[in-house]
Short mmCIF file of C-alpha atoms in Angstrom, two decimals:
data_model
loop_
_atom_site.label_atom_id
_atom_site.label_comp_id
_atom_site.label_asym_id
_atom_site.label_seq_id
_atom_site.Cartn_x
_atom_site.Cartn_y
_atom_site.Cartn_z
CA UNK A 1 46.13 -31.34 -65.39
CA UNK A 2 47.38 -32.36 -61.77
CA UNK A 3 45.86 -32.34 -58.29
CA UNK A 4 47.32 -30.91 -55.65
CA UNK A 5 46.92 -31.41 -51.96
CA UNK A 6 48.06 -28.26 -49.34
CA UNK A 7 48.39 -28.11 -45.81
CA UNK A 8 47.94 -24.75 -44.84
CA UNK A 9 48.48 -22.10 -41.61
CA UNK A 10 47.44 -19.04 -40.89
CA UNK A 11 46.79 -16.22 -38.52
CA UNK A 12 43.44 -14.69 -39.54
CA UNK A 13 43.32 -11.26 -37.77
CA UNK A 14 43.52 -8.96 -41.18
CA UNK A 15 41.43 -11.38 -43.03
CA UNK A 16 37.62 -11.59 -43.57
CA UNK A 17 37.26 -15.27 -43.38
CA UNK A 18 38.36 -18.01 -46.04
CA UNK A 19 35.80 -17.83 -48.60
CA UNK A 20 35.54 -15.12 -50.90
CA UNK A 21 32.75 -12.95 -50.91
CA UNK A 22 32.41 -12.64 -54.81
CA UNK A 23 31.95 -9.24 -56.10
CA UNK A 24 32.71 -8.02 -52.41
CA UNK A 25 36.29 -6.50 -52.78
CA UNK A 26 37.50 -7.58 -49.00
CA UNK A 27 40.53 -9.73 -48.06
CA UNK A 28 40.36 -13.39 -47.35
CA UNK A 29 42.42 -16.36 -47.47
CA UNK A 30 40.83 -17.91 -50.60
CA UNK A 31 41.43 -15.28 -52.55
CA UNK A 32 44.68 -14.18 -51.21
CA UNK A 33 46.20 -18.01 -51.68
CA UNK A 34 44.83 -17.98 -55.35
CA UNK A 35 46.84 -14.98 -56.37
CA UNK A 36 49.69 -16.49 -55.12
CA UNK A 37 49.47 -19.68 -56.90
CA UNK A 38 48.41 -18.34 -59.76
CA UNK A 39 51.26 -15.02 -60.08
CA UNK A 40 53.96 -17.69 -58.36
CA UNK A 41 53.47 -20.45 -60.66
CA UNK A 42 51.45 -19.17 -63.95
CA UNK A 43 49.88 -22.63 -64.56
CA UNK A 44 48.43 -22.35 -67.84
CA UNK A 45 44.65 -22.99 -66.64
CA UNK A 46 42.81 -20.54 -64.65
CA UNK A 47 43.25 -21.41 -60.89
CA UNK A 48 40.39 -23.01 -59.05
CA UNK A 49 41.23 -23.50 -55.45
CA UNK A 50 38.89 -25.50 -52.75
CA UNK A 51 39.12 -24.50 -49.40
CA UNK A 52 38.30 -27.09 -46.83
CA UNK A 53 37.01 -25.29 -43.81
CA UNK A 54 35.88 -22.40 -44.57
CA UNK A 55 36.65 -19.99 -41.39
CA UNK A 56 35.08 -16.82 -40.26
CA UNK A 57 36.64 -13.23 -40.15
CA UNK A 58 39.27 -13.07 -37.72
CA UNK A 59 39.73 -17.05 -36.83
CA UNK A 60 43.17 -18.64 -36.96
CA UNK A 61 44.30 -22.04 -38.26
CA UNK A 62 47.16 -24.53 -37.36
CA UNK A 63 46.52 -26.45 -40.96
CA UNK A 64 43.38 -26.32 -42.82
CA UNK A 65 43.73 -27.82 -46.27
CA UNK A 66 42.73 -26.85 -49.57
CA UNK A 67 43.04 -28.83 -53.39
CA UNK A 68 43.86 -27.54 -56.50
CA UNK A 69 44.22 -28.02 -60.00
CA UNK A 70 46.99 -26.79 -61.88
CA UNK A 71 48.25 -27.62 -65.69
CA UNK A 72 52.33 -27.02 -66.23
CA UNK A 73 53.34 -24.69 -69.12
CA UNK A 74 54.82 -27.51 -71.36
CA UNK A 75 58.58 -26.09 -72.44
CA UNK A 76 59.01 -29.05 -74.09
CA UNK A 77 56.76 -29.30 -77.17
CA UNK A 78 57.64 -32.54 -78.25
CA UNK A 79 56.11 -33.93 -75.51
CA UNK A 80 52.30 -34.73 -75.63
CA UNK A 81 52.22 -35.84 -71.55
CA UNK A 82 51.89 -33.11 -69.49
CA UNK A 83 54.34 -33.00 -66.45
CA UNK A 84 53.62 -31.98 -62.95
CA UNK A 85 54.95 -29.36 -61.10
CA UNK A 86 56.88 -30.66 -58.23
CA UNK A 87 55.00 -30.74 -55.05
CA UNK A 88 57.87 -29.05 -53.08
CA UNK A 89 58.57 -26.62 -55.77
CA UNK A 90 54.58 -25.78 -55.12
CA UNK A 91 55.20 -25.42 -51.73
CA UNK A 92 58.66 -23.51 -51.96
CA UNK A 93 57.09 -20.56 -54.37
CA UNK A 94 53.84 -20.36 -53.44
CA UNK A 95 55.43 -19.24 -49.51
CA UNK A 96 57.60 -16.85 -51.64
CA UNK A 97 55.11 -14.86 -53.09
CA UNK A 98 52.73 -14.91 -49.61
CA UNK A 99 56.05 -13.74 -47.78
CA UNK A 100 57.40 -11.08 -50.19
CA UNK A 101 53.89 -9.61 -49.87
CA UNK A 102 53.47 -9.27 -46.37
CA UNK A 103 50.45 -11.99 -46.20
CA UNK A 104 50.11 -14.19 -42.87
CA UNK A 105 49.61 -17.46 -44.34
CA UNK A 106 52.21 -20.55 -45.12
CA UNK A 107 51.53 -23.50 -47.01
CA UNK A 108 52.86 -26.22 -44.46
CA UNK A 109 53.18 -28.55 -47.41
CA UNK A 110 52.08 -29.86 -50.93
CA UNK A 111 50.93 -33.31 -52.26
CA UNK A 112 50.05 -34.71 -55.80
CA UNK A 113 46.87 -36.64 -55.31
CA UNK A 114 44.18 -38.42 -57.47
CA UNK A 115 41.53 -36.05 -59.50
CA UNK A 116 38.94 -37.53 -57.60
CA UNK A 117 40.13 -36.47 -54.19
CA UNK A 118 38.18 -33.67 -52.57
CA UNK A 119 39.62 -32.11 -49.72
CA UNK A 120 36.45 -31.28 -48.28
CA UNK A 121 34.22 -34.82 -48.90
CA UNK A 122 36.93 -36.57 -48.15
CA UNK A 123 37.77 -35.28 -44.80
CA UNK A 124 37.69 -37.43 -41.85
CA UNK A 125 37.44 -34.97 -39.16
CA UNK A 126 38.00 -31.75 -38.43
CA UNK A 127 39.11 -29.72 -34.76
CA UNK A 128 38.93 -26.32 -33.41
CA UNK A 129 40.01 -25.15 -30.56
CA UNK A 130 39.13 -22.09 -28.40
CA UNK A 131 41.40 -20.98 -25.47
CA UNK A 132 39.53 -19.13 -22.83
CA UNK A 133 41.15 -16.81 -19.93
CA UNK A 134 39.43 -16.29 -17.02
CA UNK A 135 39.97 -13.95 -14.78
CA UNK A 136 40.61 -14.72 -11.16
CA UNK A 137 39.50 -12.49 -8.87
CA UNK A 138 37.44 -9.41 -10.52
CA UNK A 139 37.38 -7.25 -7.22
CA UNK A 140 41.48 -7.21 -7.41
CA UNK A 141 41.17 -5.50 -10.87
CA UNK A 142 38.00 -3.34 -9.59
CA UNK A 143 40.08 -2.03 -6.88
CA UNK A 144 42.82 -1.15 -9.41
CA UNK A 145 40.07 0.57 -11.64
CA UNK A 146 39.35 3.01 -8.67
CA UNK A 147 42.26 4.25 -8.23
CA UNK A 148 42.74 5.34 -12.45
CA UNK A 149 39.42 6.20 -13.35
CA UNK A 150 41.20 8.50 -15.96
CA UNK A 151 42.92 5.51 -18.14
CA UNK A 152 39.69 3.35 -18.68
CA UNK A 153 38.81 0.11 -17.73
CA UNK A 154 41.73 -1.60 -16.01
CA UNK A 155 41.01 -5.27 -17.66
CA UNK A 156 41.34 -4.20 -20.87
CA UNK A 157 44.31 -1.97 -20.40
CA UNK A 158 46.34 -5.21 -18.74
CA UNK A 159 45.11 -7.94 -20.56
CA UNK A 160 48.32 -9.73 -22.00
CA UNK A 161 48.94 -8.22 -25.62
CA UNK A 162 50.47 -11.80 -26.45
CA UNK A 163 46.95 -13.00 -26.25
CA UNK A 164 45.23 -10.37 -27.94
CA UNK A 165 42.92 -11.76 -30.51
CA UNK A 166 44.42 -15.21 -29.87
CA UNK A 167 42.04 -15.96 -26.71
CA UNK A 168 38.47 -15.55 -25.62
CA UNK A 169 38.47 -13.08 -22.49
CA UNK A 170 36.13 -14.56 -19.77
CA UNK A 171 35.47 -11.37 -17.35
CA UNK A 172 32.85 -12.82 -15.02
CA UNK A 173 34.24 -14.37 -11.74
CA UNK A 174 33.63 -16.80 -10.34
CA UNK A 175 33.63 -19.26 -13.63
CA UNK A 176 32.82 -22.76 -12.64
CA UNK A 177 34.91 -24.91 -14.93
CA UNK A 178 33.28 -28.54 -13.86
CA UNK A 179 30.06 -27.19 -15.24
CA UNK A 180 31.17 -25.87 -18.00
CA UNK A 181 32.92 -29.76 -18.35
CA UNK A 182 29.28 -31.08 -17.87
CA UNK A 183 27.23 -28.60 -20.40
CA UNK A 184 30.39 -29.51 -22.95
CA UNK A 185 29.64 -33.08 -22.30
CA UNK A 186 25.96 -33.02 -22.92
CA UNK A 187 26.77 -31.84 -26.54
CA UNK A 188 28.60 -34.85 -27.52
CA UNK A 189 27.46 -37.16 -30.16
CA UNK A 190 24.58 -36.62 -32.72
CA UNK A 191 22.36 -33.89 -32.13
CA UNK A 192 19.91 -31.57 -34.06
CA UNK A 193 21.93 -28.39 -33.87
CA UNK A 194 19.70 -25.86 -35.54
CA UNK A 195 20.07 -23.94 -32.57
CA UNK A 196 23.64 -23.51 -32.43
CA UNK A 197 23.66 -22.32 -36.18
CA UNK A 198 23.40 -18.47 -37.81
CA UNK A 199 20.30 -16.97 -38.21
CA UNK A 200 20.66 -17.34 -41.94
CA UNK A 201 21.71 -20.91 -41.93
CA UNK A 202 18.24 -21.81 -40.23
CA UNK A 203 16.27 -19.97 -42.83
CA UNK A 204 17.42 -22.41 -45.64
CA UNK A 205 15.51 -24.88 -46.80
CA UNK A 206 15.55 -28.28 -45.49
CA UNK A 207 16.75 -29.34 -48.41
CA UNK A 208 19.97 -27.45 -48.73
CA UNK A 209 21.03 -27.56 -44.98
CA UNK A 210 20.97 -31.08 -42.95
CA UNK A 211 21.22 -29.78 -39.13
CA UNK A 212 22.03 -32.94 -37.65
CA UNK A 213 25.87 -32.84 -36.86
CA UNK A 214 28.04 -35.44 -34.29
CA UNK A 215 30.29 -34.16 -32.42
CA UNK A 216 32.56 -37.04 -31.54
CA UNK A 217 34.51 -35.29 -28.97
CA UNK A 218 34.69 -32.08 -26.58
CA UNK A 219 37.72 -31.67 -24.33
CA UNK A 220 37.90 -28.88 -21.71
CA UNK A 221 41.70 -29.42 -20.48
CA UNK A 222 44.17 -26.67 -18.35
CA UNK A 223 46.13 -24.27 -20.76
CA UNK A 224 48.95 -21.95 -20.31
CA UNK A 225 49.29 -18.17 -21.30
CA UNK A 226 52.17 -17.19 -24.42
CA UNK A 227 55.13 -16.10 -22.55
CA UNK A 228 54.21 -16.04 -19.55
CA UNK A 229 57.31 -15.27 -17.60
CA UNK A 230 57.15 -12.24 -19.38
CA UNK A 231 54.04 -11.25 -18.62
CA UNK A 232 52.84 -10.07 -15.26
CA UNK A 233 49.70 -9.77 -15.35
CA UNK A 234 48.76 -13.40 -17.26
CA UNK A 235 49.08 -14.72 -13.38
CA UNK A 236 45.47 -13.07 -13.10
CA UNK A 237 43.98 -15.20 -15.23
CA UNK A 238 43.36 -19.04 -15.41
CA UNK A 239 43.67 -20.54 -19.35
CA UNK A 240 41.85 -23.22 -20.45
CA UNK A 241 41.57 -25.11 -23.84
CA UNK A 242 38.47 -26.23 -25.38
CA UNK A 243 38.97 -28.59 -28.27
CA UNK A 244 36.00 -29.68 -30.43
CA UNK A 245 36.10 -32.50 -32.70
CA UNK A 246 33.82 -34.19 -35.43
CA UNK A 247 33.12 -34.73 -38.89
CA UNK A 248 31.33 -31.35 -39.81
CA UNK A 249 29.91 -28.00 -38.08
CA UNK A 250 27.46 -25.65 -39.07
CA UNK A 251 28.11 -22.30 -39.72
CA UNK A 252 29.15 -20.65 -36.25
CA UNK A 253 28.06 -23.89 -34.45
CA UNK A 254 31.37 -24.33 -32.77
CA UNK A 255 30.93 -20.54 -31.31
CA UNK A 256 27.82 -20.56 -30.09
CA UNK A 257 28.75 -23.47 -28.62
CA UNK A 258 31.05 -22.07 -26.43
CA UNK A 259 29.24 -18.57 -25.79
CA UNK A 260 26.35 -21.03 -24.99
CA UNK A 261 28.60 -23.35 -22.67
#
């Protein structure tokens, strides 16, 4: 039995978070890499695959990572040592099978590590980052609105399809971004963020759930629109990029965060 290390990407729209839901029959990233490792490769144990963060329904990721463990069919019985499967062979057909079947999700890349390794304990930070557009000037697009009352709300209908579901939509005008740079601010370090966690995460008990996180860093920095040249009406907005950093997050702290911000 080896260990294996993935780097993985993807876009999270069709997916109801990582983790799977047990006996609920919905789509998510755990269970969608599993099959693929497991119908890809056949491994002769039964695949058990550790996500490390596990993101909600809809949420996107550059490279989250994820272990497994995964014993080679031996083809070779005179051998009593069992050989690993190469990591970029891992890699190569696990992409195969998530590509042949339509799934949005890559492995960036595949590592043999030691069985002690735990992709989750063992992770020295992790980052998430929300892009926000903000509209401009609201009484441009209320003007617009006026004159087609019959084709609904105007914002919606010209918001940049490139950024649909890949950006937070801020709609009220005038947005002031140093304050939002100061409330940010404020949250860095350690804190007791019960307050910034679901409703069901605060009903746990104090034993199962420690609430004190540290944040070790929030940047608020300008961004830029996909394609914008191609886009005319992304000049109505102004994009900016809020990256959160630190060693761990409660369960929708890093939203509320933001809504809260």
């Amino acid at each position: 039995m080896h260990r294996y290390f993935m780097c993985l990407s993807y876009i999270g729209t069709s997916y109801c978070g990582v983790q799977s839901q047990g006996w609920v029959p919905v789509k998510t990233i755990h269970a969608a890499v599993k099959k693929a490792i497991t119908e890809s490769l056949k491994p002769e144990n039964e695949v058990r695959l550790v996500i490390c963060s596990r993101t909600d329904s809809g949420v996107h990721a550059l490279s989250n990572t994820a272990h497994v463990d995964l014993l080679r069919k031996q083809h070779n019985t005179k051998s009593h040592l069992p050989r690993a499967y190469c990591p970029s062979f891992v890699t190569n057909m696990v992409n195969k099978y998530l590509l042949e079947n339509k799934e949005g999700i890559r492995i960036l890349n595949t590592r043999l590590v030691p069985g002690s390794f735990h992709c989750r304990y063992n992770a020295k930070g992790k980052q998430y980052i929300y892009r926000l557009a903000i509209i401009k000037d609201p009484t441009t697009l209320a003007a617009e609105s006026a004159k087609n009352t019959r084709v609904g709300n105007l914002h919606d209908r010209m918001f940049p399809i490139f950024e649909y579901q890949r950006c937070t939509p801020i709609k009220v005008s005038p947005f002031d971004v140093n304050k939002f740079i100061e409330a940010a601010q404020v949250l860095e370090g350690e804190h007791d963020f019960a307050s910034f966690a679901k409703a069901a995460a605060k009903n746990r008990p104090a034993t199962l759930l420690c609430t004190k996180k540290k944040v070790d860093r929030i940047e608020v920095t300008v961004g830029r629109p996909l394609l914008e040249e191609h886009n005319r009406w992304a000049s109505h907005y102004t994009f900016i990029d809020v990256e959160i950093t630190g060693s761990g997050f409660l369960h929708h702290q890093v939203r509320l965060t933001i809504q809260q911000g």
